[in-house]
Each structure stands twice: as C-alpha cells, then as structure tokens.
C-alpha cells in the first residue's frame, strides 16, 4: 500500500530544514583527497587519562543507571569548576544536570521555558541548532543579526531595538560559532543591563569558554543580576576534545532545573555511567591538556587569519572557538557558490555563511581544528582558487612556496 507519509508527520518537524553543515560534510565525505575545514570538532583525541577512567569504570562493572542529573561526584566537580573558573556558585544537589552534549541542554532549556508563540532572540550568525530547537519547543526564533563592521558583536542598541512584548529569552553564545567573536566583561555587562530592564531569560551557551584566546572568559551568569535569569550551558566536547562522548551540562536556578529534570527523566534517564566517570577525570586532572590544545589552536588561528588576509580574503581575528569567518565578497560569488566551487575545483570543504543565518551571507566558516600541514595545503589550494576568480592577494608567490 502506498502511504502518504506527509499526512502522518508533525507540521513542525516537516518544516525543519536539514543542517546546511551536514550537506557539505556528506558531499566532502564522498570525494577523494578533500581537506575538510568544514566540521567543528577538535582534531585531538580525548586525553588518555580520561579515556582510561571510562575504561576502568566499565571494567569495574559500573553499568547501571546513575541518578537522573548525573553522578553526584561529577556534579560536585562541575560546581567546583564553575566556581573556581568563573566565580559562579551552584548547588550540585539541585542546580546541575549532566546532559547528552550541550545540544541536549539547549533543547531542555527551550522546552522548559517556552510557551507557544514566545519569541527567542538568536544572535546571528548562529550555531545551526538554536532556531530549530526553539521551533520544536513551540517558540518563535527571531534573528538578531550582527554585522561584520563591528566584528559580529552584539550591541546594546541592537538588542534594545529587537525586543518586543513577546520576547521571552535570548540565546547568547560567545565565543561564537561560526564567527569566533567573543565579548569582554564590559560588553556583556551592557547586554545584561538591557536583559534586566526587559526581564528576559538568558540561555548562555558557553561551550567555547575554555577556548578563549585573548581575553579572560566571563560567564554570563557571573554578571551582576544575571545569575537568577541565566541557564548556563557548557560541555566537554570542545575544550576536552570529547565530541563523541556526548557529554554536556547545564547549571541554573533550582526552579528551572526542577522542570528541566522532569523532561530529562522521561526522555533520557541519565547520561552514560562510564562516560560520566571519564568526565570526573577530565575535570580533576586534564586542564593542562586543555591548555596545550588551546595553545595549538591559537597558533593555527594566527596563521590562518594572517594567510587569508594575505591571499585576498578579509578576515577579522576571532577571540575564541576554532573558526574563522572570512568575507568572500571579493570573489563576487555567493557563499554557497564559493563553497561548492572551492570543493569541486580544489577539494577544500568550508561551510557557506548563510547556513548560520542571513547575516552570514558573503562569508564562509573555516574550522582551523586540523593539522598545520593540512591548513597550509588548504590555504594553498584556496589561493589557487581565488586567483582563478581574479582575486590576487599580496605576496602570493611567497605563500605558495
Ligand atoms: N553549541 C555550539 C555553539 C556548538 O558549536 C556546538 C557544536 O558544534 C554545540 C553547542 C553542541 O555541542 P555538544 O557536542 O556538546 O552537543
């Protein structure tokens, strides 16, 4: 029998757009000799002591469920971490949930706070999952576009102008994916003033906190008056090179956590037990590894930004994460055309900026979480591609050597 499946599916689910990042990732994976600057994950393997702790846990037969919000021992380590690193105090007993990646923490936050039609401001360009997760939770995502002229920073005026009577919350992510932009304490404090004035909730995605290069990272919840209205999200994926472990965390005022925990109990039960043991080890003994990886990213960031500017692509220096977001306007191509033609002609995968929101058009995201040798080769190929489009930078011959 031929079924009309569209008839059975939820309207909201049907209307979701597939991730634009995946499309290029899948295309690149089907081709040979591709250098991928497309995917946002560390090129490092999780430090050995963390892996060993998870293996040991399995060997010892720790295969049962943990408490719903995670092992108390891990929640304690998380609160120690948040307290010593960012100066924010949480109670491990009722203010923390260990989630399946930061991804699930974001989902839980929106499900817990949104009623049908509530608007959530999303500072764009933005990580691709925010808007769909707002929609799934019944809210309405509202793009708040930042501009390249001020390095994709959100300004208080912009925020003030975007707020309506339906605005319930704002999603902040600094350092940002895809621009790498980070805001310093003064800039965040100005945002906090507007947040307080309009009684907004802040979902603060701090997944790149450990990968902030030039300034000290400030957690939004540490700002005066923000603790009570912030759902802080972080995770192990980026800083500890643990993307595949799928471990994240959220910290928030107890009434928020109580509601999020109900949803989490029914959908997930708990994060995998043996992996939680790995996470304890990460927080106890692995910050020197994080520091080493961070130094390496910083070196690569400097090299990539300098070289992109030399070969003819305007690129601001991002304060964090592991992405650069150069303008490709000099080529006259759209970002989709640029990414497609670069992949076909030179076998380098980047992500077209428009997948992160309209304000990303005219830009591409390149991840520099790959080896220096690969980056050098990718930039050489990009230079050849640019020259084929009539874009000539300075010192082009030197770079190609
Ligand atoms: N938030 C941002 C800004 C990201 O870039 C990513 C992953 O790319 C995530 C959240 C998801 O992280 P996790 O692997 O912890 O789910």
mmCIF file of C-alpha atoms and ligand atoms in Angstrom:
data_model
loop_
_atom_site.group_PDB
_atom_site.id
_atom_site.type_symbol
_atom_site.label_atom_id
_atom_site.label_comp_id
_atom_site.label_asym_id
_atom_site.label_seq_id
_atom_site.Cartn_x
_atom_site.Cartn_y
_atom_site.Cartn_z
ATOM 1 C CA UNK A 1 0.000 0.000 0.000
ATOM 2 C CA UNK A 2 1.313 3.424 -0.924
ATOM 3 C CA UNK A 3 1.254 5.702 2.098
ATOM 4 C CA UNK A 4 1.084 9.467 2.199
ATOM 5 C CA UNK A 5 3.656 9.863 4.960
ATOM 6 C CA UNK A 6 3.464 13.654 4.882
ATOM 7 C CA UNK A 7 -0.045 13.222 6.226
ATOM 8 C CA UNK A 8 1.239 11.424 9.333
ATOM 9 C CA UNK A 9 4.145 13.696 10.165
ATOM 10 C CA UNK A 10 4.110 16.656 12.517
ATOM 11 C CA UNK A 11 3.929 20.026 10.777
ATOM 12 C CA UNK A 12 6.735 21.470 12.898
ATOM 13 C CA UNK A 13 9.014 18.509 12.197
ATOM 14 C CA UNK A 14 8.296 18.564 8.467
ATOM 15 C CA UNK A 15 9.124 22.226 8.224
ATOM 16 C CA UNK A 16 12.550 21.881 9.848
ATOM 17 C CA UNK A 17 15.395 22.486 7.410
ATOM 18 C CA UNK A 18 18.219 19.926 7.364
ATOM 19 C CA UNK A 19 21.511 21.309 8.677
ATOM 20 C CA UNK A 20 23.500 23.078 5.959
ATOM 21 C CA UNK A 21 26.727 21.935 7.622
ATOM 22 C CA UNK A 22 25.860 18.270 7.185
ATOM 23 C CA UNK A 23 25.147 18.748 3.493
ATOM 24 C CA UNK A 24 28.732 19.856 2.791
ATOM 25 C CA UNK A 25 30.180 17.352 5.208
ATOM 26 C CA UNK A 26 28.390 14.498 3.424
ATOM 27 C CA UNK A 27 29.367 15.762 -0.017
ATOM 28 C CA UNK A 28 33.010 16.127 1.036
ATOM 29 C CA UNK A 29 33.000 12.648 2.596
ATOM 30 C CA UNK A 30 32.021 11.139 -0.740
ATOM 31 C CA UNK A 31 35.043 12.696 -2.520
ATOM 32 C CA UNK A 32 38.739 11.789 -2.501
ATOM 33 C CA UNK A 33 41.630 13.968 -1.311
ATOM 34 C CA UNK A 34 39.382 16.534 0.346
ATOM 35 C CA UNK A 35 40.734 18.748 3.105
ATOM 36 C CA UNK A 36 37.820 19.466 5.365
ATOM 37 C CA UNK A 37 37.682 22.766 7.194
ATOM 38 C CA UNK A 38 34.003 22.089 7.494
ATOM 39 C CA UNK A 39 33.307 20.327 10.724
ATOM 40 C CA UNK A 40 33.549 21.979 14.119
ATOM 41 C CA UNK A 41 35.374 19.468 16.206
ATOM 42 C CA UNK A 42 38.833 19.143 17.699
ATOM 43 C CA UNK A 43 41.406 17.163 15.723
ATOM 44 C CA UNK A 44 42.837 15.909 19.017
ATOM 45 C CA UNK A 45 41.930 12.579 20.549
ATOM 46 C CA UNK A 46 40.500 12.760 24.081
ATOM 47 C CA UNK A 47 43.445 12.747 26.561
ATOM 48 C CA UNK A 48 44.395 9.229 27.617
ATOM 49 C CA UNK A 49 43.688 9.596 31.347
ATOM 50 C CA UNK A 50 40.063 10.487 30.560
ATOM 51 C CA UNK A 51 39.647 7.508 28.262
ATOM 52 C CA UNK A 52 41.316 5.278 30.835
ATOM 53 C CA UNK A 53 38.900 6.391 33.563
ATOM 54 C CA UNK A 54 35.940 5.415 31.376
ATOM 55 C CA UNK A 55 37.522 2.061 30.518
ATOM 56 C CA UNK A 56 38.228 1.385 34.185
ATOM 57 C CA UNK A 57 34.641 2.176 35.060
ATOM 58 C CA UNK A 58 33.458 -0.400 32.525
ATOM 59 C CA UNK A 59 35.986 -2.939 33.778
ATOM 60 C CA UNK A 60 34.674 -2.446 37.279
ATOM 61 C CA UNK A 61 31.201 -3.207 36.046
ATOM 62 C CA UNK A 62 29.711 0.240 36.508
ATOM 63 C CA UNK A 63 26.952 -0.416 34.046
ATOM 64 C CA UNK A 64 23.841 0.661 35.923
ATOM 65 C CA UNK A 65 21.913 3.951 35.678
ATOM 66 C CA UNK A 66 23.194 6.859 37.707
ATOM 67 C CA UNK A 67 20.976 9.416 39.461
ATOM 68 C CA UNK A 68 18.980 11.320 36.839
ATOM 69 C CA UNK A 69 21.006 14.531 36.912
ATOM 70 C CA UNK A 70 24.267 12.562 36.896
ATOM 71 C CA UNK A 71 26.702 11.152 39.465
ATOM 72 C CA UNK A 72 26.785 13.430 42.488
ATOM 73 C CA UNK A 73 30.586 13.202 42.386
ATOM 74 C CA UNK A 74 30.551 14.592 38.851
ATOM 75 C CA UNK A 75 28.066 17.323 39.711
ATOM 76 C CA UNK A 76 30.347 18.290 42.573
ATOM 77 C CA UNK A 77 33.307 18.527 40.202
ATOM 78 C CA UNK A 78 31.184 20.625 37.860
ATOM 79 C CA UNK A 79 30.226 23.060 40.593
ATOM 80 C CA UNK A 80 33.884 23.275 41.710
ATOM 81 C CA UNK A 81 34.839 24.015 38.129
ATOM 82 C CA UNK A 82 32.179 26.684 37.618
ATOM 83 C CA UNK A 83 33.022 28.231 40.971
ATOM 84 C CA UNK A 84 36.796 28.378 40.651
ATOM 85 C CA UNK A 85 36.918 29.157 36.951
ATOM 86 C CA UNK A 86 34.072 31.641 36.540
ATOM 87 C CA UNK A 87 33.123 32.651 40.085
ATOM 88 C CA UNK A 88 29.580 31.272 39.931
ATOM 89 C CA UNK A 89 28.306 29.156 42.808
ATOM 90 C CA UNK A 90 25.830 26.347 42.169
ATOM 91 C CA UNK A 91 24.493 23.618 44.410
ATOM 92 C CA UNK A 92 25.404 20.189 42.986
ATOM 93 C CA UNK A 93 22.265 18.687 44.524
ATOM 94 C CA UNK A 94 19.630 20.706 42.701
ATOM 95 C CA UNK A 95 21.218 23.073 40.207
ATOM 96 C CA UNK A 96 23.120 20.860 37.776
ATOM 97 C CA UNK A 97 22.171 18.310 35.117
ATOM 98 C CA UNK A 98 24.719 16.274 33.166
ATOM 99 C CA UNK A 99 23.239 16.112 29.671
ATOM 100 C CA UNK A 100 23.840 14.410 26.358
ATOM 101 C CA UNK A 101 26.055 17.142 24.969
ATOM 102 C CA UNK A 102 25.411 20.863 25.187
ATOM 103 C CA UNK A 103 22.927 20.129 22.391
ATOM 104 C CA UNK A 104 20.502 18.462 24.771
ATOM 105 C CA UNK A 105 20.999 21.142 27.401
ATOM 106 C CA UNK A 106 19.899 23.786 24.874
ATOM 107 C CA UNK A 107 16.876 21.673 23.956
ATOM 108 C CA UNK A 108 15.924 21.243 27.620
ATOM 109 C CA UNK A 109 16.264 24.951 28.278
ATOM 110 C CA UNK A 110 13.857 25.889 25.479
ATOM 111 C CA UNK A 111 11.372 23.139 26.357
ATOM 112 C CA UNK A 112 11.346 24.289 29.958
ATOM 113 C CA UNK A 113 10.779 27.991 29.391
ATOM 114 C CA UNK A 114 8.770 28.417 26.190
ATOM 115 C CA UNK A 115 5.044 28.642 25.667
ATOM 116 C CA UNK A 116 3.503 28.652 22.209
ATOM 117 C CA UNK A 117 4.462 31.826 20.381
ATOM 118 C CA UNK A 118 7.102 33.073 22.842
ATOM 119 C CA UNK A 119 9.909 34.740 20.958
ATOM 120 C CA UNK A 120 13.561 33.905 21.460
ATOM 121 C CA UNK A 121 16.195 36.266 20.137
ATOM 122 C CA UNK A 122 19.030 34.460 18.468
ATOM 123 C CA UNK A 123 22.161 36.443 17.846
ATOM 124 C CA UNK A 124 23.179 35.661 14.272
ATOM 125 C CA UNK A 125 25.272 34.350 12.626
ATOM 126 C CA UNK A 126 24.471 31.469 14.959
ATOM 127 C CA UNK A 127 25.040 27.767 15.538
ATOM 128 C CA UNK A 128 22.550 25.912 13.351
ATOM 129 C CA UNK A 129 20.582 24.113 16.054
ATOM 130 C CA UNK A 130 19.210 27.078 18.027
ATOM 131 C CA UNK A 131 16.358 28.156 15.762
ATOM 132 C CA UNK A 132 15.067 24.604 15.088
ATOM 133 C CA UNK A 133 15.158 23.799 18.818
ATOM 134 C CA UNK A 134 13.152 26.933 19.610
ATOM 135 C CA UNK A 135 10.567 25.893 16.992
ATOM 136 C CA UNK A 136 10.373 22.326 18.301
ATOM 137 C CA UNK A 137 9.656 23.728 21.753
ATOM 138 C CA UNK A 138 6.787 25.799 20.343
ATOM 139 C CA UNK A 139 8.578 29.131 20.396
ATOM 140 C CA UNK A 140 9.364 31.535 17.602
ATOM 141 C CA UNK A 141 13.009 32.145 16.788
ATOM 142 C CA UNK A 142 13.780 35.774 15.953
ATOM 143 C CA UNK A 143 17.087 36.517 14.271
ATOM 144 C CA UNK A 144 19.130 39.334 15.704
ATOM 145 C CA UNK A 145 21.717 39.976 13.033
ATOM 146 C CA UNK A 146 25.128 41.316 13.936
ATOM 147 C CA UNK A 147 27.316 42.983 11.383
ATOM 148 C CA UNK A 148 30.890 42.471 10.265
ATOM 149 C CA UNK A 149 31.651 46.186 10.670
ATOM 150 C CA UNK A 150 31.930 45.706 14.420
ATOM 151 C CA UNK A 151 33.307 42.181 14.316
ATOM 152 C CA UNK A 152 29.895 40.488 14.660
ATOM 153 C CA UNK A 153 29.463 41.799 18.189
ATOM 154 C CA UNK A 154 26.012 42.267 19.644
ATOM 155 C CA UNK A 155 25.476 45.867 20.727
ATOM 156 C CA UNK A 156 23.052 47.004 23.461
ATOM 157 C CA UNK A 157 21.246 49.274 20.962
ATOM 158 C CA UNK A 158 20.617 46.371 18.602
ATOM 159 C CA UNK A 159 19.267 44.277 21.428
ATOM 160 C CA UNK A 160 17.050 47.056 22.735
ATOM 161 C CA UNK A 161 15.563 47.587 19.269
ATOM 162 C CA UNK A 162 14.808 43.889 18.720
ATOM 163 C CA UNK A 163 12.793 43.335 21.903
ATOM 164 C CA UNK A 164 9.002 43.111 21.605
ATOM 165 C CA UNK A 165 6.334 42.265 24.178
ATOM 166 C CA UNK A 166 6.608 38.637 23.027
ATOM 167 C CA UNK A 167 10.343 38.353 23.659
ATOM 168 C CA UNK A 168 10.878 35.792 26.391
ATOM 169 C CA UNK A 169 14.535 34.917 26.128
ATOM 170 C CA UNK A 170 17.783 35.498 24.340
ATOM 171 C CA UNK A 171 20.336 32.926 23.295
ATOM 172 C CA UNK A 172 23.898 34.130 23.699
ATOM 173 C CA UNK A 173 26.977 32.298 22.518
ATOM 174 C CA UNK A 174 30.341 33.987 22.911
ATOM 175 C CA UNK A 175 32.881 32.859 21.761
ATOM 176 C CA UNK A 176 30.583 32.326 18.833
ATOM 177 C CA UNK A 177 30.148 29.588 16.299
ATOM 178 C CA UNK A 178 30.647 30.466 13.385
ATOM 179 C CA UNK A 179 32.331 33.871 13.784
ATOM 180 C CA UNK A 180 34.648 33.120 16.714
ATOM 181 C CA UNK A 181 33.693 36.521 18.136
ATOM 182 C CA UNK A 182 33.851 36.874 21.889
ATOM 183 C CA UNK A 183 32.585 39.692 24.100
ATOM 184 C CA UNK A 184 34.518 41.009 27.064
ATOM 185 C CA UNK A 185 33.087 41.652 30.510
ATOM 186 C CA UNK A 186 32.223 45.292 29.811
ATOM 187 C CA UNK A 187 30.411 44.416 26.589
ATOM 188 C CA UNK A 188 28.468 41.615 28.283
ATOM 189 C CA UNK A 189 27.580 43.901 31.173
ATOM 190 C CA UNK A 190 25.950 46.336 28.749
ATOM 191 C CA UNK A 191 23.892 43.473 27.313
ATOM 192 C CA UNK A 192 22.953 42.428 30.860
ATOM 193 C CA UNK A 193 21.532 45.889 31.564
ATOM 194 C CA UNK A 194 19.047 45.516 28.696
ATOM 195 C CA UNK A 195 18.243 41.936 29.670
ATOM 196 C CA UNK A 196 17.338 43.064 33.172
ATOM 197 C CA UNK A 197 15.345 46.066 32.001
ATOM 198 C CA UNK A 198 13.148 43.813 29.835
ATOM 199 C CA UNK A 199 13.033 40.867 32.230
ATOM 200 C CA UNK A 200 14.439 38.339 29.747
ATOM 201 C CA UNK A 201 15.774 34.875 30.391
ATOM 202 C CA UNK A 202 19.250 34.178 29.033
ATOM 203 C CA UNK A 203 20.269 30.845 27.614
ATOM 204 C CA UNK A 204 24.030 31.217 27.634
ATOM 205 C CA UNK A 205 25.868 28.662 25.506
ATOM 206 C CA UNK A 206 29.384 28.724 26.964
ATOM 207 C CA UNK A 207 30.696 25.650 25.172
ATOM 208 C CA UNK A 208 33.759 27.564 23.909
ATOM 209 C CA UNK A 209 34.613 29.074 27.301
ATOM 210 C CA UNK A 210 37.897 27.143 27.503
ATOM 211 C CA UNK A 211 38.850 28.233 24.003
ATOM 212 C CA UNK A 212 39.034 31.981 24.567
ATOM 213 C CA UNK A 213 42.396 33.301 23.428
ATOM 214 C CA UNK A 214 42.903 36.980 24.054
ATOM 215 C CA UNK A 215 40.705 37.937 26.983
ATOM 216 C CA UNK A 216 39.537 36.324 30.182
ATOM 217 C CA UNK A 217 36.249 34.475 29.613
ATOM 218 C CA UNK A 218 33.290 35.862 31.544
ATOM 219 C CA UNK A 219 30.324 33.634 32.271
ATOM 220 C CA UNK A 220 27.064 35.478 31.734
ATOM 221 C CA UNK A 221 25.690 34.178 34.984
ATOM 222 C CA UNK A 222 28.579 35.825 36.879
ATOM 223 C CA UNK A 223 27.402 39.309 35.875
ATOM 224 C CA UNK A 224 25.527 41.349 38.417
ATOM 225 C CA UNK A 225 21.825 40.483 38.460
ATOM 226 C CA UNK A 226 22.136 37.713 35.851
ATOM 227 C CA UNK A 227 22.504 34.578 37.979
ATOM 228 C CA UNK A 228 18.766 34.320 38.659
ATOM 229 C CA UNK A 229 17.797 34.589 34.992
ATOM 230 C CA UNK A 230 20.543 32.590 33.267
ATOM 231 C CA UNK A 231 20.572 28.987 32.123
ATOM 232 C CA UNK A 232 24.268 28.307 31.763
ATOM 233 C CA UNK A 233 25.233 25.652 29.227
ATOM 234 C CA UNK A 234 28.631 24.120 28.800
ATOM 235 C CA UNK A 235 30.085 20.752 27.911
ATOM 236 C CA UNK A 236 33.068 18.521 27.412
ATOM 237 C CA UNK A 237 33.043 18.316 23.600
ATOM 238 C CA UNK A 238 35.229 21.213 22.579
ATOM 239 C CA UNK A 239 37.647 22.046 25.403
ATOM 240 C CA UNK A 240 38.472 18.427 26.303
ATOM 241 C CA UNK A 241 38.196 17.052 22.743
ATOM 242 C CA UNK A 242 35.292 14.795 23.712
ATOM 243 C CA UNK A 243 32.724 15.384 20.958
ATOM 244 C CA UNK A 244 31.876 11.705 20.540
ATOM 245 C CA UNK A 245 31.281 11.217 24.259
ATOM 246 C CA UNK A 246 28.162 13.374 24.053
ATOM 247 C CA UNK A 247 28.519 14.928 27.483
ATOM 248 C CA UNK A 248 27.297 18.377 28.359
ATOM 249 C CA UNK A 249 25.973 20.200 31.376
ATOM 250 C CA UNK A 250 23.591 22.855 32.458
ATOM 251 C CA UNK A 251 23.547 24.984 35.584
ATOM 252 C CA UNK A 252 20.646 27.200 36.552
ATOM 253 C CA UNK A 253 18.429 28.401 39.388
ATOM 254 C CA UNK A 254 16.764 25.393 41.075
ATOM 255 C CA UNK A 255 13.212 26.110 39.794
ATOM 256 C CA UNK A 256 14.467 25.949 36.199
ATOM 257 C CA UNK A 257 16.454 22.778 36.881
ATOM 258 C CA UNK A 258 13.496 21.101 38.545
ATOM 259 C CA UNK A 259 11.423 21.471 35.370
ATOM 260 C CA UNK A 260 14.254 20.551 33.009
ATOM 261 C CA UNK A 261 14.966 17.476 35.119
ATOM 262 C CA UNK A 262 11.381 16.263 34.678
ATOM 263 C CA UNK A 263 11.763 16.374 30.890
ATOM 264 C CA UNK A 264 15.207 14.805 31.124
ATOM 265 C CA UNK A 265 13.936 11.947 33.332
ATOM 266 C CA UNK A 266 11.341 10.996 30.751
ATOM 267 C CA UNK A 267 13.466 11.416 27.636
ATOM 268 C CA UNK A 268 16.910 10.294 28.748
ATOM 269 C CA UNK A 269 17.089 8.959 32.312
ATOM 270 C CA UNK A 270 20.769 9.793 32.699
ATOM 271 C CA UNK A 271 23.999 10.300 30.765
ATOM 272 C CA UNK A 272 26.041 7.091 30.211
ATOM 273 C CA UNK A 273 27.560 5.974 33.514
ATOM 274 C CA UNK A 274 31.059 5.009 32.379
ATOM 275 C CA UNK A 275 31.418 8.234 30.421
ATOM 276 C CA UNK A 276 30.485 10.264 33.469
ATOM 277 C CA UNK A 277 33.484 8.673 35.197
ATOM 278 C CA UNK A 278 35.647 9.898 32.331
ATOM 279 C CA UNK A 279 34.210 13.390 32.805
ATOM 280 C CA UNK A 280 35.161 13.369 36.506
ATOM 281 C CA UNK A 281 38.739 12.621 35.489
ATOM 282 C CA UNK A 282 38.608 15.391 32.873
ATOM 283 C CA UNK A 283 37.630 17.996 35.450
ATOM 284 C CA UNK A 284 40.093 16.731 38.049
ATOM 285 C CA UNK A 285 43.224 16.164 36.046
ATOM 286 C CA UNK A 286 43.110 17.376 32.467
ATOM 287 C CA UNK A 287 43.325 21.140 32.363
ATOM 288 C CA UNK A 288 46.983 21.003 31.338
ATOM 289 C CA UNK A 289 45.836 19.113 28.214
ATOM 290 C CA UNK A 290 43.168 21.724 27.558
ATOM 291 C CA UNK A 291 45.856 24.385 27.828
ATOM 292 C CA UNK A 292 48.138 22.566 25.383
ATOM 293 C CA UNK A 293 45.327 22.177 22.840
ATOM 294 C CA UNK A 294 44.357 25.799 23.295
ATOM 295 C CA UNK A 295 47.910 26.968 22.603
ATOM 296 C CA UNK A 296 47.919 24.924 19.439
ATOM 297 C CA UNK A 297 44.580 26.353 18.234
ATOM 298 C CA UNK A 298 45.794 29.862 18.951
ATOM 299 C CA UNK A 299 48.918 29.364 16.824
ATOM 300 C CA UNK A 300 46.804 27.994 13.996
ATOM 301 C CA UNK A 301 44.277 30.812 14.306
ATOM 302 C CA UNK A 302 47.035 33.387 13.918
ATOM 303 C CA UNK A 303 48.483 31.612 10.909
ATOM 304 C CA UNK A 304 45.120 31.140 9.161
ATOM 305 C CA UNK A 305 43.899 34.712 9.721
ATOM 306 C CA UNK A 306 47.186 36.193 8.532
ATOM 307 C CA UNK A 307 47.302 33.993 5.460
ATOM 308 C CA UNK A 308 43.649 34.527 4.492
ATOM 309 C CA UNK A 309 44.169 38.278 4.606
ATOM 310 C CA UNK A 310 47.308 37.927 2.518
ATOM 311 C CA UNK A 311 45.674 35.853 -0.176
ATOM 312 C CA UNK A 312 42.853 38.351 -0.568
ATOM 313 C CA UNK A 313 40.046 37.347 1.836
ATOM 314 C CA UNK A 314 39.173 39.881 4.507
ATOM 315 C CA UNK A 315 39.161 38.136 7.865
ATOM 316 C CA UNK A 316 38.825 39.598 11.360
ATOM 317 C CA UNK A 317 40.761 37.956 14.162
ATOM 318 C CA UNK A 318 38.327 35.890 16.244
ATOM 319 C CA UNK A 319 38.718 35.905 20.015
ATOM 320 C CA UNK A 320 37.770 32.284 20.547
ATOM 321 C CA UNK A 321 36.430 28.879 19.379
ATOM 322 C CA UNK A 322 38.226 27.337 16.380
ATOM 323 C CA UNK A 323 36.606 29.045 13.433
ATOM 324 C CA UNK A 324 37.482 31.907 11.166
ATOM 325 C CA UNK A 325 34.799 33.639 9.171
ATOM 326 C CA UNK A 326 36.383 35.406 6.191
ATOM 327 C CA UNK A 327 34.446 37.579 3.765
ATOM 328 C CA UNK A 328 34.366 36.101 0.272
ATOM 329 C CA UNK A 329 32.737 39.175 -1.243
ATOM 330 C CA UNK A 330 35.859 39.969 -3.292
ATOM 331 C CA UNK A 331 35.125 36.926 -5.461
ATOM 332 C CA UNK A 332 31.641 38.128 -6.469
ATOM 333 C CA UNK A 333 30.304 34.659 -5.585
ATOM 334 C CA UNK A 334 27.563 33.841 -3.118
ATOM 335 C CA UNK A 335 28.792 31.855 -0.146
ATOM 336 C CA UNK A 336 27.026 28.733 -1.438
ATOM 337 C CA UNK A 337 28.718 29.098 -4.850
ATOM 338 C CA UNK A 338 32.070 29.755 -3.206
ATOM 339 C CA UNK A 339 31.828 26.653 -1.016
ATOM 340 C CA UNK A 340 30.614 24.454 -3.857
ATOM 341 C CA UNK A 341 33.150 25.622 -6.416
ATOM 342 C CA UNK A 342 36.027 25.504 -3.933
ATOM 343 C CA UNK A 343 35.095 21.931 -3.095
ATOM 344 C CA UNK A 344 34.743 20.836 -6.718
ATOM 345 C CA UNK A 345 37.786 22.734 -8.045
ATOM 346 C CA UNK A 346 40.268 22.411 -5.189
ATOM 347 C CA UNK A 347 38.814 19.816 -2.842
ATOM 348 C CA UNK A 348 38.631 22.059 0.203
ATOM 349 C CA UNK A 349 35.426 21.918 2.249
ATOM 350 C CA UNK A 350 34.220 25.042 4.036
ATOM 351 C CA UNK A 351 30.701 25.933 5.206
ATOM 352 C CA UNK A 352 28.766 28.712 3.429
ATOM 353 C CA UNK A 353 27.967 31.507 5.865
ATOM 354 C CA UNK A 354 24.258 31.753 5.084
ATOM 355 C CA UNK A 355 23.567 28.432 6.838
ATOM 356 C CA UNK A 356 24.223 30.338 10.087
ATOM 357 C CA UNK A 357 21.613 32.972 9.227
ATOM 358 C CA UNK A 358 21.121 35.612 6.565
ATOM 359 C CA UNK A 359 23.784 37.876 8.002
ATOM 360 C CA UNK A 360 26.316 35.131 7.269
ATOM 361 C CA UNK A 361 25.850 35.556 3.529
ATOM 362 C CA UNK A 362 29.081 36.734 1.914
ATOM 363 C CA UNK A 363 31.171 34.745 4.418
ATOM 364 C CA UNK A 364 32.343 31.179 4.843
ATOM 365 C CA UNK A 365 33.222 29.323 8.003
ATOM 366 C CA UNK A 366 36.576 27.563 8.081
ATOM 367 C CA UNK A 367 37.473 25.449 11.072
ATOM 368 C CA UNK A 368 41.171 25.507 11.937
ATOM 369 C CA UNK A 369 40.922 22.460 14.186
ATOM 370 C CA UNK A 370 43.074 20.492 11.792
ATOM 371 C CA UNK A 371 46.834 19.977 11.466
ATOM 372 C CA UNK A 372 49.162 22.796 10.386
ATOM 373 C CA UNK A 373 50.191 20.743 7.338
ATOM 374 C CA UNK A 374 46.567 20.374 6.269
ATOM 375 C CA UNK A 375 45.905 24.053 6.885
ATOM 376 C CA UNK A 376 48.906 25.063 4.795
ATOM 377 C CA UNK A 377 47.789 22.850 1.951
ATOM 378 C CA UNK A 378 44.182 24.053 2.213
ATOM 379 C CA UNK A 379 45.264 27.684 2.069
ATOM 380 C CA UNK A 380 47.485 26.985 -0.931
ATOM 381 C CA UNK A 381 44.511 25.476 -2.700
ATOM 382 C CA UNK A 382 42.305 28.386 -1.671
ATOM 383 C CA UNK A 383 44.828 30.800 -3.065
ATOM 384 C CA UNK A 384 44.827 28.964 -6.412
ATOM 385 C CA UNK A 385 41.025 29.043 -6.371
ATOM 386 C CA UNK A 386 40.952 32.774 -5.624
ATOM 387 C CA UNK A 387 43.397 33.503 -8.429
ATOM 388 C CA UNK A 388 41.160 31.567 -10.805
ATOM 389 C CA UNK A 389 38.437 34.052 -9.790
ATOM 390 C CA UNK A 390 40.679 37.064 -10.366
ATOM 391 C CA UNK A 391 41.410 37.735 -6.693
ATOM 392 C CA UNK A 392 45.110 38.346 -6.095
ATOM 393 C CA UNK A 393 46.446 38.984 -2.623
ATOM 394 C CA UNK A 394 49.793 40.359 -1.580
ATOM 395 C CA UNK A 395 52.926 38.179 -1.559
ATOM 396 C CA UNK A 396 51.053 35.421 -3.298
ATOM 397 C CA UNK A 397 54.155 33.706 -4.614
ATOM 398 C CA UNK A 398 55.733 33.526 -1.157
ATOM 399 C CA UNK A 399 52.688 31.881 0.320
ATOM 400 C CA UNK A 400 52.530 29.261 -2.361
ATOM 401 C CA UNK A 401 56.142 28.175 -1.738
HETATM 402 N N1 LIG B 1 26.889 24.960 20.898
HETATM 403 C C1 LIG B 1 27.737 25.388 19.938
HETATM 404 C C2 LIG B 1 27.941 26.838 19.754
HETATM 405 C C3 LIG B 1 28.395 24.470 19.123
HETATM 406 O O1 LIG B 1 29.246 24.908 18.196
HETATM 407 C C4 LIG B 1 28.162 23.089 19.305
HETATM 408 C C5 LIG B 1 28.793 22.091 18.435
HETATM 409 O O2 LIG B 1 29.298 22.373 17.383
HETATM 410 C C6 LIG B 1 27.275 22.702 20.307
HETATM 411 C C7 LIG B 1 26.657 23.657 21.093
HETATM 412 C C8 LIG B 1 26.975 21.262 20.573
HETATM 413 O O3 LIG B 1 27.910 20.728 21.423
HETATM 414 P P1 LIG B 1 27.778 19.247 22.022
HETATM 415 O O4 LIG B 1 28.739 18.409 21.257
HETATM 416 O O5 LIG B 1 28.209 19.400 23.453
HETATM 417 O O6 LIG B 1 26.386 18.822 21.875
#
